[in-house]
Amino acid sequence: MNLLLASILIPVLAAILVIAGFNARRTAIFAAVLNFLLTLVIVSQFKLDGGYQFLLSVPAVPALGIKFSLGVDGLGVAMLFLSTAVTLAAIAIARPPKANVSWFYASLLFISAGAVGAFVSVDAFFYYMFHELALVPTFLLIGIWGSGDRQTAAWKITVYLAFGSFVLLVGLIGLYLSLPVGSRTWDFRELAQAARIGTLAPAPWVYITLFLGFGILVSLFPFHTWAPQAYASAPAPAAMLHAGVLKKFGLYGLLRLVTPIFPPAITEPFNNLLLVLLLGNILYVGLVTISQRKLDLMLGYSSVMHMGYIFLGILSWTTIGLAGAALMLVAHGLSIAALFALSGELRERTGTLKFSELGGLARTMPKFGLLFGFAAMASVGLPGFANFAGELMVFFGGFSAGKPVVGLNNFQIATAIAVWGVVISAVYMLRAYRRVFFGPPLERWKDLPEISTHAKVCVVGLLILLLIFGFAPQLLVKFVLPAIVQP
Amino acid sequence: MIVPYALEISVVCVGIFLLMVDAFLKTDKTTIAWTGVVVLLAIFGLTFALGPMPKGVIPEAFYVLDPTALFFKRFLLLATVLTLILSIDYSPVYQKFVPAAVPQAGLGEFFTLPVFACAGMMFMVSANDFIMIFVALELVTITFYVLVASMRKNQGSLEAGVKYLILGALSTGFLVYGITWLYGITGYTSLDGIQSVLPRVPEQYQPSVLFGLGLVLVALGFKVAAVPFQFWVPDVYQGAPTPVTAYLSVASKAAGFVVLLRVLEPFVTTPTFQVKVFGILTILAAVTLILGNLAAMSQQNLKRLLAYSSIAHAGYLLVAVASLSAPGAKVAIGFYLGGYLLMTFLAFLVLLNVAKVSGGDDIRDFNGLGKRSPVLALALLISMLSLAGLPFTIGFLGKFFIFEAALASGQYVLVVLGAITVACGFYYYLKVVMAMYWQPPAPSATNIQVSPFGQFLIALLVLAIIIFGIFPQPILGALTHL
């Protein structure tokens, strides 16, 4: 059996078994472990110079050239690794809710299946379909098991993303219709090939529709408002999966369907607009993040803010920028998952995440504080963590992009401004850390239990991956580079 | 050689036979319905022995049997079978509202009339002449007047019947008046004849042709529940017996769309009329999309919500009609209606079972359904997701084909509107999901048991929605007839 198909089917089957009445937690963890091991097998068998591998193709709608095609290249493998690793951490750390346990785990498994399916699809149509599969489980997870104003948050994310998805679908159809009749296809490889030989000549509106569609799904400023509230309200494993994995769908799509296909003649007129928007992500949302008074909302905003860097890397259209963006996809996914896992654990203990009610927790829970510090530093982009390598490559890419003109060009100006984002994120992360973990210990938090072993294992696992990719980014870059640099 | 309309004749014969059984044999009335189900399924099987016939083969010019017609005959037979099965489920409720002179009074007609409506609609999808269209349409509409109002002790049903009768009669008037205008100018009632004359209509008569077509469109807009001819829909859907509502919203709409396609064919292929007709259709589609979706958002009753959703789906279908210049539009309409049949009947099947126990069909009657009956909740979940257009369901592919056609024919305004209305759709369909899974059940609510046959039917519909949502080729193949 095709390994990629198996990695989609395992969570789906596990979800069905869970609904049918199997022990929810054990089945889910078993499926997540199995899928992670399967990913390791795929990684070990993957040939670095082999293009798309583990291929499988079944025609679905021949009249429209739609095939159910699976396959991964280096970028796909990296995303698959991220998906299954975060899924394992999320499911292992999840606390079974009091009611509807089976639906809770089934929803998590469906999100995971949707993410894996999207990243291993070679056909743009099924890539899109798999992403949408995760929409309703997210709605249920936030709406039923969320905290705070969960219903508003659930509606907002669902309707917003449904809208964004439709915009994206229109863009994809536009791309499809740009091909001459007879050679129309949804296959990533054939689309890129057609763009290379010049038969695919999409109109500018297709570009901007795709960018906006993906942008809404990735919370590009000013379409970001669905994200922070949803992540703040979502139960920790749902936030980990959505912010860590699923949101990367849009960026991955940009790397797959936009950068290899659209020539500079089409993209350049929009560059200034998009640069302003991504600076909105970095500066505006960054400042908004500083002003947050609750840890979960702050993390939600910080995850929106970091998308700006990745957009900058993609928009730079340079090899180093794109590779940095790909590296950041993985790094940000791992670090935000660790942060949401810890903040979820904290909420379980204290029942509140307001800075004004917390303080001095490092004394009662030193190990918890230490791990949170690591995760926060990773997210800020401290050297040694993968985020640093990614950000650095993005900045190099951004600065070397654009047309050489007298003085600084638009990309260089944008990059120079974007670098300040690093300072902003250091400010909010350190402030939050000080408010929550330092200061005088409060009486009411004296008896908080220390981090549990299984949570510790999950978070440490994620942090170790971040450190490995931080000290040896080449491990990842050598996978994604052949996928990004087209022959 | 068998006559081409043998299918319709046999359906009419089945209807008459069932009426006779009802009148002269003192059997249990549900046997009538089951007999109808079995025989109609047999006829459904027979349709596969019958291939589509090219135009010249059939001597009668008023009757066509192209792939579209054949597909929709199967569609209508299936819809009727499902309606009969729903009616059997519904009969205890039905009997509460019928004066009981004898046991099971009125049930015989309730089970037989859908068969006649089916015959009428099967004629409709093959009709190629305005006279034929008119006669078939009347057979259908009159049957529906009776069916809608048949719960004689239920005020809602009577009110719905009167509304449907008055507005239906009005729309019939529009249809006849429109036909006379078209006949007066072209000299033909047959669509082929009109097609041959249209390019040669002198310029001073062109507004009159459009006027006649406009009147016909009013009548057909009434049939398919297009805005601004939709006022009857919510009340009639809510008041009518639930199986009739399902039948009305699926079969009658589908037949209406096939007639619409046939009537429009000569006009959209004639260059002099093309632009104006597409303009009218675009406006019709836009307002139907907007109103259907926006009005659905505030509904608190599931039957009314499904009524507005039926208007919204008419809007999506009209988007495809307005995109007829794209090659895939006709297939998209057929596919969309096929999906609509599956998901709508699934929704009404659940609605009927829940309402039988809860005694109401407000959305709050579905509170906690996830706990009270996981099977029904899952079925309604799939149905709602498919209606909203979530991938891996047939509803998504339907929307996808329609918007592909719309983009291919350059209907950008409708596509932009579609982006907004699809998001609205997620809101009101998920409202039902929210009630089922987020809200606790009412204290008095009991668990709901579903019969094994009901479970089988639900499983069948759910599987069809998902499988055709991934591999739609069987339906697409039947529509294009390879």
PDB file of N, CA, C and O in Angstrom, chain A residues 83-137:
ATOM      1  N   SER A  83       3.557  17.941  10.345  1.00  0.00           N
ATOM      2  CA  SER A  83       2.169  17.580  10.672  1.00  0.00           C
ATOM      3  C   SER A  83       2.116  16.434  11.658  1.00  0.00           C
ATOM      4  O   SER A  83       1.424  16.507  12.676  1.00  0.00           O
ATOM      5  N   THR A  84       2.835  15.361  11.354  1.00  0.00           N
ATOM      6  CA  THR A  84       2.693  14.197  12.223  1.00  0.00           C
ATOM      7  C   THR A  84       3.360  14.436  13.566  1.00  0.00           C
ATOM      8  O   THR A  84       2.875  13.942  14.589  1.00  0.00           O
ATOM      9  N   ALA A  85       4.457  15.218  13.587  1.00  0.00           N
ATOM     10  CA  ALA A  85       5.100  15.491  14.868  1.00  0.00           C
ATOM     11  C   ALA A  85       4.181  16.311  15.765  1.00  0.00           C
ATOM     12  O   ALA A  85       3.984  15.992  16.940  1.00  0.00           O
ATOM     13  N   VAL A  86       3.591  17.377  15.204  1.00  0.00           N
ATOM     14  CA  VAL A  86       2.723  18.218  16.021  1.00  0.00           C
ATOM     15  C   VAL A  86       1.455  17.446  16.402  1.00  0.00           C
ATOM     16  O   VAL A  86       0.946  17.586  17.514  1.00  0.00           O
ATOM     17  N   THR A  87       0.954  16.619  15.473  1.00  0.00           N
ATOM     18  CA  THR A  87      -0.229  15.822  15.808  1.00  0.00           C
ATOM     19  C   THR A  87       0.053  14.940  17.009  1.00  0.00           C
ATOM     20  O   THR A  87      -0.758  14.853  17.939  1.00  0.00           O
ATOM     21  N   LEU A  88       1.213  14.302  16.983  1.00  0.00           N
ATOM     22  CA  LEU A  88       1.551  13.410  18.097  1.00  0.00           C
ATOM     23  C   LEU A  88       1.604  14.197  19.403  1.00  0.00           C
ATOM     24  O   LEU A  88       1.005  13.796  20.414  1.00  0.00           O
ATOM     25  N   ALA A  89       2.274  15.345  19.353  1.00  0.00           N
ATOM     26  CA  ALA A  89       2.368  16.147  20.579  1.00  0.00           C
ATOM     27  C   ALA A  89       0.993  16.594  21.036  1.00  0.00           C
ATOM     28  O   ALA A  89       0.659  16.524  22.223  1.00  0.00           O
ATOM     29  N   ALA A  90       0.174  17.050  20.086  1.00  0.00           N
ATOM     30  CA  ALA A  90      -1.141  17.591  20.449  1.00  0.00           C
ATOM     31  C   ALA A  90      -2.026  16.510  21.048  1.00  0.00           C
ATOM     32  O   ALA A  90      -2.708  16.729  22.046  1.00  0.00           O
ATOM     33  N   ILE A  91      -2.028  15.347  20.437  1.00  0.00           N
ATOM     34  CA  ILE A  91      -2.923  14.294  20.921  1.00  0.00           C
ATOM     35  C   ILE A  91      -2.418  13.726  22.239  1.00  0.00           C
ATOM     36  O   ILE A  91      -3.193  13.407  23.137  1.00  0.00           O
ATOM     37  N   ALA A  92      -1.090  13.659  22.368  1.00  0.00           N
ATOM     38  CA  ALA A  92      -0.562  13.116  23.615  1.00  0.00           C
ATOM     39  C   ALA A  92      -0.810  14.065  24.777  1.00  0.00           C
ATOM     40  O   ALA A  92      -1.071  13.635  25.897  1.00  0.00           O
ATOM     41  N   ILE A  93      -0.754  15.362  24.505  1.00  0.00           N
ATOM     42  CA  ILE A  93      -0.883  16.319  25.603  1.00  0.00           C
ATOM     43  C   ILE A  93      -2.340  16.616  25.921  1.00  0.00           C
ATOM     44  O   ILE A  93      -2.654  17.136  26.985  1.00  0.00           O
ATOM     45  N   ALA A  94      -3.257  16.278  25.002  1.00  0.00           N
ATOM     46  CA  ALA A  94      -4.666  16.626  25.189  1.00  0.00           C
ATOM     47  C   ALA A  94      -5.205  15.950  26.440  1.00  0.00           C
ATOM     48  O   ALA A  94      -4.947  14.779  26.676  1.00  0.00           O
ATOM     49  N   ARG A  95      -5.975  16.722  27.216  1.00  0.00           N
ATOM     50  CA  ARG A  95      -6.668  16.119  28.343  1.00  0.00           C
ATOM     51  C   ARG A  95      -8.053  15.745  27.890  1.00  0.00           C
ATOM     52  O   ARG A  95      -8.770  16.575  27.348  1.00  0.00           O
ATOM     53  N   PRO A  96      -8.459  14.517  28.125  1.00  0.00           N
ATOM     54  CA  PRO A  96      -9.790  14.124  27.696  1.00  0.00           C
ATOM     55  C   PRO A  96     -10.823  15.005  28.374  1.00  0.00           C
ATOM     56  O   PRO A  96     -10.768  15.191  29.590  1.00  0.00           O
ATOM     57  N   PRO A  97     -11.749  15.603  27.613  1.00  0.00           N
ATOM     58  CA  PRO A  97     -12.767  16.454  28.221  1.00  0.00           C
ATOM     59  C   PRO A  97     -13.768  15.594  28.996  1.00  0.00           C
ATOM     60  O   PRO A  97     -13.747  14.372  28.905  1.00  0.00           O
ATOM     61  N   LYS A  98     -14.624  16.289  29.732  1.00  0.00           N
ATOM     62  CA  LYS A  98     -15.577  15.532  30.554  1.00  0.00           C
ATOM     63  C   LYS A  98     -16.646  14.855  29.703  1.00  0.00           C
ATOM     64  O   LYS A  98     -17.056  13.747  29.983  1.00  0.00           O
ATOM     65  N   ALA A  99     -17.115  15.569  28.681  1.00  0.00           N
ATOM     66  CA  ALA A  99     -18.202  15.000  27.868  1.00  0.00           C
ATOM     67  C   ALA A  99     -17.724  14.813  26.427  1.00  0.00           C
ATOM     68  O   ALA A  99     -16.780  15.473  25.992  1.00  0.00           O
ATOM     69  N   ASN A 100     -18.386  13.952  25.706  1.00  0.00           N
ATOM     70  CA  ASN A 100     -18.132  13.785  24.278  1.00  0.00           C
ATOM     71  C   ASN A 100     -16.669  13.474  23.961  1.00  0.00           C
ATOM     72  O   ASN A 100     -16.090  14.026  23.030  1.00  0.00           O
ATOM     73  N   VAL A 101     -16.064  12.607  24.750  1.00  0.00           N
ATOM     74  CA  VAL A 101     -14.638  12.338  24.560  1.00  0.00           C
ATOM     75  C   VAL A 101     -14.347  11.828  23.156  1.00  0.00           C
ATOM     76  O   VAL A 101     -13.372  12.238  22.517  1.00  0.00           O
ATOM     77  N   SER A 102     -15.216  10.949  22.657  1.00  0.00           N
ATOM     78  CA  SER A 102     -14.906  10.344  21.363  1.00  0.00           C
ATOM     79  C   SER A 102     -14.921  11.386  20.253  1.00  0.00           C
ATOM     80  O   SER A 102     -14.056  11.380  19.373  1.00  0.00           O
ATOM     81  N   TRP A 103     -15.873  12.327  20.314  1.00  0.00           N
ATOM     82  CA  TRP A 103     -15.915  13.349  19.260  1.00  0.00           C
ATOM     83  C   TRP A 103     -14.714  14.276  19.343  1.00  0.00           C
ATOM     84  O   TRP A 103     -14.243  14.788  18.335  1.00  0.00           O
ATOM     85  N   PHE A 104     -14.254  14.518  20.559  1.00  0.00           N
ATOM     86  CA  PHE A 104     -13.087  15.380  20.745  1.00  0.00           C
ATOM     87  C   PHE A 104     -11.882  14.792  20.013  1.00  0.00           C
ATOM     88  O   PHE A 104     -11.248  15.452  19.178  1.00  0.00           O
ATOM     89  N   TYR A 105     -11.591  13.530  20.289  1.00  0.00           N
ATOM     90  CA  TYR A 105     -10.419  12.927  19.644  1.00  0.00           C
ATOM     91  C   TYR A 105     -10.650  12.736  18.147  1.00  0.00           C
ATOM     92  O   TYR A 105      -9.728  12.899  17.340  1.00  0.00           O
ATOM     93  N   ALA A 106     -11.881  12.396  17.784  1.00  0.00           N
ATOM     94  CA  ALA A 106     -12.162  12.222  16.353  1.00  0.00           C
ATOM     95  C   ALA A 106     -11.926  13.530  15.602  1.00  0.00           C
ATOM     96  O   ALA A 106     -11.359  13.542  14.506  1.00  0.00           O
ATOM     97  N   SER A 107     -12.335  14.655  16.224  1.00  0.00           N
ATOM     98  CA  SER A 107     -12.126  15.948  15.560  1.00  0.00           C
ATOM     99  C   SER A 107     -10.640  16.237  15.388  1.00  0.00           C
ATOM    100  O   SER A 107     -10.195  16.677  14.321  1.00  0.00           O
ATOM    101  N   LEU A 108      -9.868  15.964  16.459  1.00  0.00           N
ATOM    102  CA  LEU A 108      -8.418  16.187  16.342  1.00  0.00           C
ATOM    103  C   LEU A 108      -7.834  15.335  15.220  1.00  0.00           C
ATOM    104  O   LEU A 108      -7.021  15.789  14.412  1.00  0.00           O
ATOM    105  N   LEU A 109      -8.267  14.081  15.167  1.00  0.00           N
ATOM    106  CA  LEU A 109      -7.730  13.183  14.141  1.00  0.00           C
ATOM    107  C   LEU A 109      -8.125  13.650  12.743  1.00  0.00           C
ATOM    108  O   LEU A 109      -7.333  13.538  11.798  1.00  0.00           O
ATOM    109  N   PHE A 110      -9.338  14.195  12.630  1.00  0.00           N
ATOM    110  CA  PHE A 110      -9.756  14.674  11.305  1.00  0.00           C
ATOM    111  C   PHE A 110      -8.937  15.885  10.877  1.00  0.00           C
ATOM    112  O   PHE A 110      -8.564  16.008   9.706  1.00  0.00           O
ATOM    113  N   ILE A 111      -8.645  16.780  11.820  1.00  0.00           N
ATOM    114  CA  ILE A 111      -7.793  17.927  11.459  1.00  0.00           C
ATOM    115  C   ILE A 111      -6.446  17.411  10.964  1.00  0.00           C
ATOM    116  O   ILE A 111      -5.906  17.845   9.951  1.00  0.00           O
ATOM    117  N   SER A 112      -5.921  16.426  11.699  1.00  0.00           N
ATOM    118  CA  SER A 112      -4.621  15.884  11.312  1.00  0.00           C
ATOM    119  C   SER A 112      -4.698  15.247   9.925  1.00  0.00           C
ATOM    120  O   SER A 112      -3.818  15.466   9.080  1.00  0.00           O
ATOM    121  N   ALA A 113      -5.755  14.492   9.678  1.00  0.00           N
ATOM    122  CA  ALA A 113      -5.898  13.851   8.365  1.00  0.00           C
ATOM    123  C   ALA A 113      -5.982  14.901   7.270  1.00  0.00           C
ATOM    124  O   ALA A 113      -5.389  14.749   6.200  1.00  0.00           O
ATOM    125  N   GLY A 114      -6.730  15.986   7.540  1.00  0.00           N
ATOM    126  CA  GLY A 114      -6.848  17.037   6.546  1.00  0.00           C
ATOM    127  C   GLY A 114      -5.493  17.669   6.247  1.00  0.00           C
ATOM    128  O   GLY A 114      -5.139  17.894   5.087  1.00  0.00           O
ATOM    129  N   ALA A 115      -4.716  17.938   7.299  1.00  0.00           N
ATOM    130  CA  ALA A 115      -3.407  18.567   7.100  1.00  0.00           C
ATOM    131  C   ALA A 115      -2.477  17.637   6.327  1.00  0.00           C
ATOM    132  O   ALA A 115      -1.848  18.040   5.342  1.00  0.00           O
ATOM    133  N   VAL A 116      -2.411  16.389   6.767  1.00  0.00           N
ATOM    134  CA  VAL A 116      -1.534  15.443   6.073  1.00  0.00           C
ATOM    135  C   VAL A 116      -1.962  15.307   4.618  1.00  0.00           C
ATOM    136  O   VAL A 116      -1.132  15.362   3.697  1.00  0.00           O
ATOM    137  N   GLY A 117      -3.269  15.159   4.412  1.00  0.00           N
ATOM    138  CA  GLY A 117      -3.768  14.999   3.050  1.00  0.00           C
ATOM    139  C   GLY A 117      -3.394  16.174   2.171  1.00  0.00           C
ATOM    140  O   GLY A 117      -2.991  16.006   1.018  1.00  0.00           O
ATOM    141  N   ALA A 118      -3.505  17.386   2.718  1.00  0.00           N
ATOM    142  CA  ALA A 118      -3.180  18.560   1.908  1.00  0.00           C
ATOM    143  C   ALA A 118      -1.701  18.560   1.527  1.00  0.00           C
ATOM    144  O   ALA A 118      -1.349  18.862   0.393  1.00  0.00           O
ATOM    145  N   PHE A 119      -0.845  18.189   2.486  1.00  0.00           N
ATOM    146  CA  PHE A 119       0.586  18.302   2.205  1.00  0.00           C
ATOM    147  C   PHE A 119       1.119  17.176   1.327  1.00  0.00           C
ATOM    148  O   PHE A 119       2.206  17.308   0.769  1.00  0.00           O
ATOM    149  N   VAL A 120       0.410  16.064   1.229  1.00  0.00           N
ATOM    150  CA  VAL A 120       0.920  14.993   0.371  1.00  0.00           C
ATOM    151  C   VAL A 120       0.183  14.927  -0.961  1.00  0.00           C
ATOM    152  O   VAL A 120       0.438  14.029  -1.753  1.00  0.00           O
ATOM    153  N   SER A 121      -0.742  15.872  -1.203  1.00  0.00           N
ATOM    154  CA  SER A 121      -1.442  15.861  -2.485  1.00  0.00           C
ATOM    155  C   SER A 121      -0.592  16.535  -3.551  1.00  0.00           C
ATOM    156  O   SER A 121       0.061  17.542  -3.283  1.00  0.00           O
ATOM    157  N   VAL A 122      -0.626  15.986  -4.746  1.00  0.00           N
ATOM    158  CA  VAL A 122       0.061  16.620  -5.863  1.00  0.00           C
ATOM    159  C   VAL A 122      -0.947  17.335  -6.745  1.00  0.00           C
ATOM    160  O   VAL A 122      -0.601  18.118  -7.605  1.00  0.00           O
ATOM    161  N   ASP A 123      -2.217  17.044  -6.501  1.00  0.00           N
ATOM    162  CA  ASP A 123      -3.276  17.612  -7.310  1.00  0.00           C
ATOM    163  C   ASP A 123      -3.872  18.796  -6.549  1.00  0.00           C
ATOM    164  O   ASP A 123      -4.319  18.654  -5.405  1.00  0.00           O
ATOM    165  N   ALA A 124      -3.862  19.974  -7.178  1.00  0.00           N
ATOM    166  CA  ALA A 124      -4.294  21.175  -6.464  1.00  0.00           C
ATOM    167  C   ALA A 124      -5.723  21.043  -5.971  1.00  0.00           C
ATOM    168  O   ALA A 124      -6.080  21.587  -4.935  1.00  0.00           O
ATOM    169  N   PHE A 125      -6.545  20.304  -6.691  1.00  0.00           N
ATOM    170  CA  PHE A 125      -7.943  20.179  -6.311  1.00  0.00           C
ATOM    171  C   PHE A 125      -8.081  19.420  -5.003  1.00  0.00           C
ATOM    172  O   PHE A 125      -8.771  19.852  -4.077  1.00  0.00           O
ATOM    173  N   PHE A 126      -7.403  18.289  -4.912  1.00  0.00           N
ATOM    174  CA  PHE A 126      -7.512  17.510  -3.680  1.00  0.00           C
ATOM    175  C   PHE A 126      -6.751  18.177  -2.544  1.00  0.00           C
ATOM    176  O   PHE A 126      -7.126  18.060  -1.377  1.00  0.00           O
ATOM    177  N   TYR A 127      -5.691  18.872  -2.889  1.00  0.00           N
ATOM    178  CA  TYR A 127      -4.963  19.666  -1.892  1.00  0.00           C
ATOM    179  C   TYR A 127      -5.924  20.633  -1.214  1.00  0.00           C
ATOM    180  O   TYR A 127      -5.965  20.748   0.015  1.00  0.00           O
ATOM    181  N   TYR A 128      -6.759  21.275  -2.026  1.00  0.00           N
ATOM    182  CA  TYR A 128      -7.756  22.195  -1.495  1.00  0.00           C
ATOM    183  C   TYR A 128      -8.809  21.464  -0.664  1.00  0.00           C
ATOM    184  O   TYR A 128      -9.154  21.873   0.442  1.00  0.00           O
ATOM    185  N   MET A 129      -9.289  20.363  -1.206  1.00  0.00           N
ATOM    186  CA  MET A 129     -10.352  19.614  -0.522  1.00  0.00           C
ATOM    187  C   MET A 129      -9.897  19.160   0.860  1.00  0.00           C
ATOM    188  O   MET A 129     -10.639  19.224   1.828  1.00  0.00           O
ATOM    189  N   PHE A 130      -8.672  18.670   0.955  1.00  0.00           N
ATOM    190  CA  PHE A 130      -8.193  18.155   2.237  1.00  0.00           C
ATOM    191  C   PHE A 130      -8.129  19.272   3.270  1.00  0.00           C
ATOM    192  O   PHE A 130      -8.433  19.064   4.441  1.00  0.00           O
ATOM    193  N   HIS A 131      -7.736  20.459   2.831  1.00  0.00           N
ATOM    194  CA  HIS A 131      -7.666  21.553   3.796  1.00  0.00           C
ATOM    195  C   HIS A 131      -9.040  21.856   4.363  1.00  0.00           C
ATOM    196  O   HIS A 131      -9.215  22.053   5.560  1.00  0.00           O
ATOM    197  N   GLU A 132     -10.043  21.865   3.499  1.00  0.00           N
ATOM    198  CA  GLU A 132     -11.390  22.193   3.947  1.00  0.00           C
ATOM    199  C   GLU A 132     -11.935  21.146   4.904  1.00  0.00           C
ATOM    200  O   GLU A 132     -12.805  21.428   5.713  1.00  0.00           O
ATOM    201  N   LEU A 133     -11.407  19.929   4.788  1.00  0.00           N
ATOM    202  CA  LEU A 133     -11.866  18.854   5.661  1.00  0.00           C
ATOM    203  C   LEU A 133     -11.680  19.232   7.122  1.00  0.00           C
ATOM    204  O   LEU A 133     -12.426  18.802   7.991  1.00  0.00           O
ATOM    205  N   ALA A 134     -10.669  20.065   7.398  1.00  0.00           N
ATOM    206  CA  ALA A 134     -10.366  20.405   8.784  1.00  0.00           C
ATOM    207  C   ALA A 134     -11.261  21.510   9.325  1.00  0.00           C
ATOM    208  O   ALA A 134     -11.257  21.788  10.511  1.00  0.00           O
ATOM    209  N   LEU A 135     -12.038  22.145   8.445  1.00  0.00           N
ATOM    210  CA  LEU A 135     -12.801  23.326   8.854  1.00  0.00           C
ATOM    211  C   LEU A 135     -13.834  22.995   9.926  1.00  0.00           C
ATOM    212  O   LEU A 135     -13.942  23.677  10.942  1.00  0.00           O
ATOM    213  N   VAL A 136     -14.603  21.938   9.705  1.00  0.00           N
ATOM    214  CA  VAL A 136     -15.691  21.624  10.630  1.00  0.00           C
ATOM    215  C   VAL A 136     -15.190  21.046  11.948  1.00  0.00           C
ATOM    216  O   VAL A 136     -15.680  21.433  13.012  1.00  0.00           O
ATOM    217  N   PRO A 137     -14.191  20.149  11.952  1.00  0.00           N
ATOM    218  CA  PRO A 137     -13.666  19.731  13.248  1.00  0.00           C
ATOM    219  C   PRO A 137     -13.173  20.908  14.082  1.00  0.00           C
ATOM    220  O   PRO A 137     -13.396  20.946  15.292  1.00  0.00           O
TER     221      PRO A 137
END
